[in-house]
Amino acid sequence: GDSVTQMEGPVTLSEEAFLTINCTYTATGYPSLFWYVQYPGEGLQLLLKATKADDKGSNKGFEATYRKETTSFHLEKGSVQVSDSAVYFCALSDRSTGANSKLTFGKGITLSVRP
Amino acid sequence: DAEITQSPRHKITETGRQVTLACHQTWNHNNMFWYRQDLGHGLRLIHYSYGVQDTNKGEVSDGYSVSRSNTEDLPLTLESAASSQTSVYFCASSERVGTEAFFGQGTRLTVV
């Protein structure tokens, strides 16, 4: 079945540091890939997405590239801010399995950014 | 603006009671999902629906049920609440398979 593996957390960085959060996936077909972010006390919201190999999703300074050869979708940001402190989830939706498809999430990783 | 709302936001109930969590979306999405979020487990799928009268079990469906009588609503029922069901519950909807999902604000349920 489909699965998403994220690096272990939590992660603590100083403001303006470079961020990488690793995500790899297993899917039987042709998944769309997503990064969701959850700010304290809130629901999840979409951060960025990519729907096919070599696509790059980007939003709010975050980027992730769909790498089919390494089955990865790592999240990066060049300079984090305190306001980026949140929980980040990698997810996939496998479009090829029709009615049996659904969103599958990784376990999430908590990012804390110090001033 | 279209939205997805959950109610209540917080609920405390006793072991053995039946509890229903509401989820209402105005996106007119066919797909709706219920997840629970627990530390160390991320989000786990409880039940999902691809349209009216359609319901499917997710990976942690035991002790939960859903019904889909219209497009807008997917209530989640805990038949007999257990302490292991203390969690934060999220409802989500999406337009079609493979597209992004929109999430509600969550319901924090405590079973005592």
CSV table of C-alpha atoms in Angstrom, one decimal:
chain,number,residue,atom,x,y,z
A,1,GLY,CA,0.0,0.0,0.0
A,2,ASP,CA,0.9,3.7,-0.1
A,3,SER,CA,3.1,5.1,2.6
A,4,VAL,CA,4.9,8.3,3.4
A,5,THR,CA,8.1,8.5,5.6
A,6,GLN,CA,9.3,11.7,7.1
A,7,MET,CA,12.5,12.4,9.0
A,8,GLU,CA,12.3,12.2,12.7
A,9,GLY,CA,11.8,15.4,14.7
A,10,PRO,CA,11.5,17.8,16.3
A,11,VAL,CA,13.7,20.3,14.5
A,12,THR,CA,14.9,23.5,16.2
A,13,LEU,CA,16.6,26.2,14.1
A,14,SER,CA,17.7,29.8,14.5
A,15,GLU,CA,16.0,32.5,12.5
A,16,GLU,CA,17.4,32.8,8.9
A,17,ALA,CA,18.8,29.2,9.0
A,18,PHE,CA,18.4,26.9,6.0
A,19,LEU,CA,15.7,24.3,6.3
A,20,THR,CA,15.4,20.8,4.8
A,21,ILE,CA,12.7,18.3,5.8
A,22,ASN,CA,13.1,14.9,4.2
A,23,CYS,CA,10.1,13.0,2.8
A,24,THR,CA,10.1,9.8,0.8
A,25,TYR,CA,7.1,7.8,-0.4
A,26,THR,CA,5.9,4.5,-1.7
A,27,ALA,CA,3.0,4.3,-4.1
A,28,THR,CA,1.7,1.8,-6.5
A,29,GLY,CA,0.8,4.3,-9.2
A,30,TYR,CA,1.3,7.9,-10.1
A,31,PRO,CA,0.8,10.0,-6.9
A,32,SER,CA,0.3,13.7,-6.5
A,33,LEU,CA,2.5,14.9,-3.6
A,34,PHE,CA,1.7,17.6,-1.0
A,35,TRP,CA,3.2,19.4,1.9
A,36,TYR,CA,0.7,20.6,4.5
A,37,VAL,CA,1.4,22.9,7.5
A,38,GLN,CA,-0.4,23.0,10.8
A,39,TYR,CA,0.0,26.1,12.9
A,40,PRO,CA,-0.7,25.8,16.7
A,41,GLY,CA,-4.4,25.2,17.4
A,42,GLU,CA,-5.4,25.1,13.8
A,43,GLY,CA,-6.3,22.6,11.1
A,44,LEU,CA,-4.0,21.6,8.3
A,45,GLN,CA,-3.6,23.8,5.3
A,46,LEU,CA,-1.9,23.2,2.0
A,47,LEU,CA,1.6,24.6,1.7
A,48,LEU,CA,2.5,23.4,-1.8
A,49,LYS,CA,2.0,20.5,-4.2
A,50,ALA,CA,3.4,18.8,-7.3
A,51,THR,CA,1.5,16.5,-9.6
A,52,LYS,CA,4.1,14.9,-11.8
A,53,ALA,CA,7.8,14.0,-11.9
A,54,ASP,CA,10.2,16.9,-11.9
A,55,ASP,CA,7.5,19.4,-10.9
A,56,LYS,CA,8.5,22.0,-8.3
A,57,GLY,CA,5.9,23.2,-5.9
A,58,SER,CA,6.6,26.5,-4.2
A,59,ASN,CA,4.9,28.9,-1.7
A,60,LYS,CA,5.9,31.4,1.0
A,61,GLY,CA,9.6,30.8,0.2
A,62,PHE,CA,9.2,27.0,0.6
A,63,GLU,CA,10.0,24.6,-2.3
A,64,ALA,CA,9.8,20.9,-3.0
A,65,THR,CA,10.7,19.0,-6.1
A,66,TYR,CA,9.0,15.8,-7.1
A,67,ARG,CA,11.8,13.2,-7.6
A,68,LYS,CA,10.5,10.0,-9.1
A,69,GLU,CA,13.9,8.4,-9.4
A,70,THR,CA,14.4,8.7,-5.6
A,71,THR,CA,10.7,8.7,-4.6
A,72,SER,CA,11.3,11.8,-2.6
A,73,PHE,CA,9.7,15.2,-2.1
A,74,HIS,CA,12.0,17.1,0.3
A,75,LEU,CA,10.8,20.5,1.7
A,76,GLU,CA,13.4,23.3,1.7
A,77,LYS,CA,13.5,27.0,2.7
A,78,GLY,CA,16.5,29.2,2.4
A,79,SER,CA,15.8,31.4,5.4
A,80,VAL,CA,13.3,30.4,8.1
A,81,GLN,CA,11.4,32.9,10.2
A,82,VAL,CA,9.9,32.5,13.7
A,83,SER,CA,6.4,32.5,12.0
A,84,ASP,CA,7.4,29.3,10.3
A,85,SER,CA,7.2,27.4,13.6
A,86,ALA,CA,4.6,24.7,12.9
A,87,VAL,CA,4.0,21.0,12.2
A,88,TYR,CA,4.8,20.0,8.6
A,89,PHE,CA,3.2,16.9,7.0
A,90,CYS,CA,4.2,15.3,3.7
A,91,ALA,CA,1.3,13.5,2.0
A,92,LEU,CA,0.4,11.7,-1.2
A,93,SER,CA,-2.7,11.0,-3.2
A,94,ASP,CA,-2.4,8.1,-5.6
A,95,ARG,CA,-4.5,9.0,-8.6
A,96,SER,CA,-4.1,5.6,-10.4
A,97,THR,CA,-6.1,3.5,-8.0
A,98,GLY,CA,-9.4,5.2,-8.7
A,99,ALA,CA,-12.1,4.9,-6.0
A,100,ASN,CA,-9.7,3.3,-3.6
A,101,SER,CA,-7.4,6.3,-3.5
A,102,LYS,CA,-7.1,8.7,-0.6
A,103,LEU,CA,-4.7,11.1,1.1
A,104,THR,CA,-1.9,9.3,3.0
A,105,PHE,CA,0.1,11.3,5.5
A,106,GLY,CA,3.5,11.0,7.0
A,107,LYS,CA,3.8,11.4,10.8
A,108,GLY,CA,4.6,15.0,10.7
A,109,ILE,CA,7.5,17.0,12.1
A,110,THR,CA,7.5,19.9,14.5
A,111,LEU,CA,9.7,22.9,13.5
A,112,SER,CA,10.6,25.5,16.1
A,113,VAL,CA,12.4,28.6,15.0
A,114,ARG,CA,14.2,30.7,17.6
A,115,PRO,CA,14.6,34.4,17.2
B,1,ASP,CA,-16.3,31.9,0.7
B,2,ALA,CA,-16.5,28.1,0.8
B,3,GLU,CA,-15.4,26.5,4.0
B,4,ILE,CA,-15.5,23.3,6.1
B,5,THR,CA,-16.6,23.6,9.7
B,6,GLN,CA,-16.5,21.1,12.6
B,7,SER,CA,-18.5,21.1,15.7
B,8,PRO,CA,-18.0,21.1,18.6
B,9,ARG,CA,-14.5,22.3,18.8
B,10,HIS,CA,-14.0,20.7,22.2
B,11,LYS,CA,-15.9,17.9,23.8
B,12,ILE,CA,-15.6,16.0,27.1
B,13,THR,CA,-17.6,12.8,27.4
B,14,GLU,CA,-17.8,9.7,29.6
B,15,THR,CA,-16.7,6.2,28.7
B,16,GLY,CA,-19.5,4.2,27.1
B,17,ARG,CA,-21.5,7.2,25.8
B,18,GLN,CA,-22.3,7.7,22.1
B,19,VAL,CA,-20.8,10.8,20.7
B,20,THR,CA,-21.3,12.4,17.3
B,21,LEU,CA,-18.9,14.9,15.7
B,22,ALA,CA,-20.3,17.1,13.0
B,23,CYS,CA,-18.6,18.1,9.7
B,24,HIS,CA,-20.1,20.5,7.2
B,25,GLN,CA,-18.6,21.7,4.0
B,26,THR,CA,-19.8,24.3,1.5
B,27,TRP,CA,-17.3,23.4,-1.2
B,28,ASN,CA,-19.7,21.0,-2.8
B,29,HIS,CA,-17.0,18.4,-2.8
B,30,ASN,CA,-17.8,14.7,-3.4
B,31,ASN,CA,-14.9,13.4,-1.2
B,32,MET,CA,-14.9,13.7,2.5
B,33,PHE,CA,-12.6,12.2,5.1
B,34,TRP,CA,-12.2,11.8,8.9
B,35,TYR,CA,-8.8,11.6,10.5
B,36,ARG,CA,-7.5,11.4,14.0
B,37,GLN,CA,-4.3,13.0,15.1
B,38,ASP,CA,-2.2,11.6,17.9
B,39,LEU,CA,1.3,12.3,19.0
B,40,GLY,CA,3.7,9.9,17.4
B,41,HIS,CA,1.2,8.7,14.8
B,42,GLY,CA,0.5,11.7,12.7
B,43,LEU,CA,-2.9,11.6,10.9
B,44,ARG,CA,-4.7,8.3,10.6
B,45,LEU,CA,-7.7,7.8,8.4
B,46,ILE,CA,-10.8,6.7,10.1
B,47,HIS,CA,-13.5,6.7,7.4
B,48,TYR,CA,-14.0,8.3,4.1
B,49,SER,CA,-16.7,8.9,1.5
B,50,TYR,CA,-16.7,9.5,-2.3
B,51,GLY,CA,-20.3,10.6,-2.5
B,52,VAL,CA,-23.8,10.4,-1.1
B,53,GLN,CA,-24.6,7.0,0.3
B,54,ASP,CA,-20.9,5.9,-0.1
B,55,THR,CA,-18.8,5.2,3.0
B,56,ASN,CA,-15.5,3.3,3.4
B,57,LYS,CA,-13.4,2.2,6.3
B,58,GLY,CA,-10.0,3.6,6.9
B,59,GLU,CA,-7.0,2.2,8.8
B,60,VAL,CA,-8.5,2.9,12.3
B,61,SER,CA,-12.2,2.5,11.8
B,62,ASP,CA,-13.1,0.2,14.8
B,63,GLY,CA,-15.5,1.9,17.1
B,64,TYR,CA,-16.5,4.6,14.6
B,65,SER,CA,-19.2,4.9,12.0
B,66,VAL,CA,-20.2,7.5,9.4
B,67,SER,CA,-23.1,8.2,7.2
B,68,ARG,CA,-23.5,10.3,4.1
B,69,SER,CA,-27.0,11.4,3.4
B,70,ASN,CA,-26.1,14.6,1.5
B,71,THR,CA,-23.1,16.2,-0.1
B,72,GLU,CA,-22.4,18.7,2.6
B,73,ASP,CA,-22.2,16.6,5.8
B,74,LEU,CA,-20.3,13.6,7.1
B,75,PRO,CA,-21.0,13.1,10.8
B,76,LEU,CA,-18.6,10.8,12.7
B,77,THR,CA,-20.2,8.7,15.5
B,78,LEU,CA,-18.4,7.0,18.3
B,79,GLU,CA,-20.8,4.2,19.2
B,80,SER,CA,-19.4,3.7,22.8
B,81,ALA,CA,-16.7,6.1,23.6
B,82,ALA,CA,-13.4,4.6,25.0
B,83,SER,CA,-10.4,6.4,26.6
B,84,SER,CA,-8.3,5.2,23.6
B,85,GLN,CA,-10.5,7.5,21.4
B,86,THR,CA,-9.3,10.6,23.2
B,87,SER,CA,-7.7,12.5,20.3
B,88,VAL,CA,-8.0,15.5,18.0
B,89,TYR,CA,-10.3,14.7,15.0
B,90,PHE,CA,-10.1,16.4,11.7
B,91,CYS,CA,-12.6,16.4,8.8
B,92,ALA,CA,-11.4,17.1,5.3
B,93,SER,CA,-12.9,17.4,1.8
B,94,SER,CA,-11.5,17.3,-1.7
B,95,GLU,CA,-12.9,17.9,-5.1
B,96,ARG,CA,-11.7,14.7,-6.7
B,97,VAL,CA,-9.0,12.0,-6.3
B,98,GLY,CA,-5.5,13.4,-6.5
B,99,THR,CA,-6.4,17.0,-5.6
B,100,GLU,CA,-5.7,18.9,-2.4
B,101,ALA,CA,-7.8,18.4,0.6
B,102,PHE,CA,-9.3,21.3,2.7
B,103,PHE,CA,-9.4,20.7,6.5
B,104,GLY,CA,-11.7,21.8,9.3
B,105,GLN,CA,-10.3,23.4,12.5
B,106,GLY,CA,-10.5,20.1,14.4
B,107,THR,CA,-12.4,18.7,17.4
B,108,ARG,CA,-10.6,17.9,20.6
B,109,LEU,CA,-12.4,15.0,22.2
B,110,THR,CA,-11.6,13.8,25.7
B,111,VAL,CA,-13.1,10.6,27.0
B,112,VAL,CA,-13.0,10.3,30.8
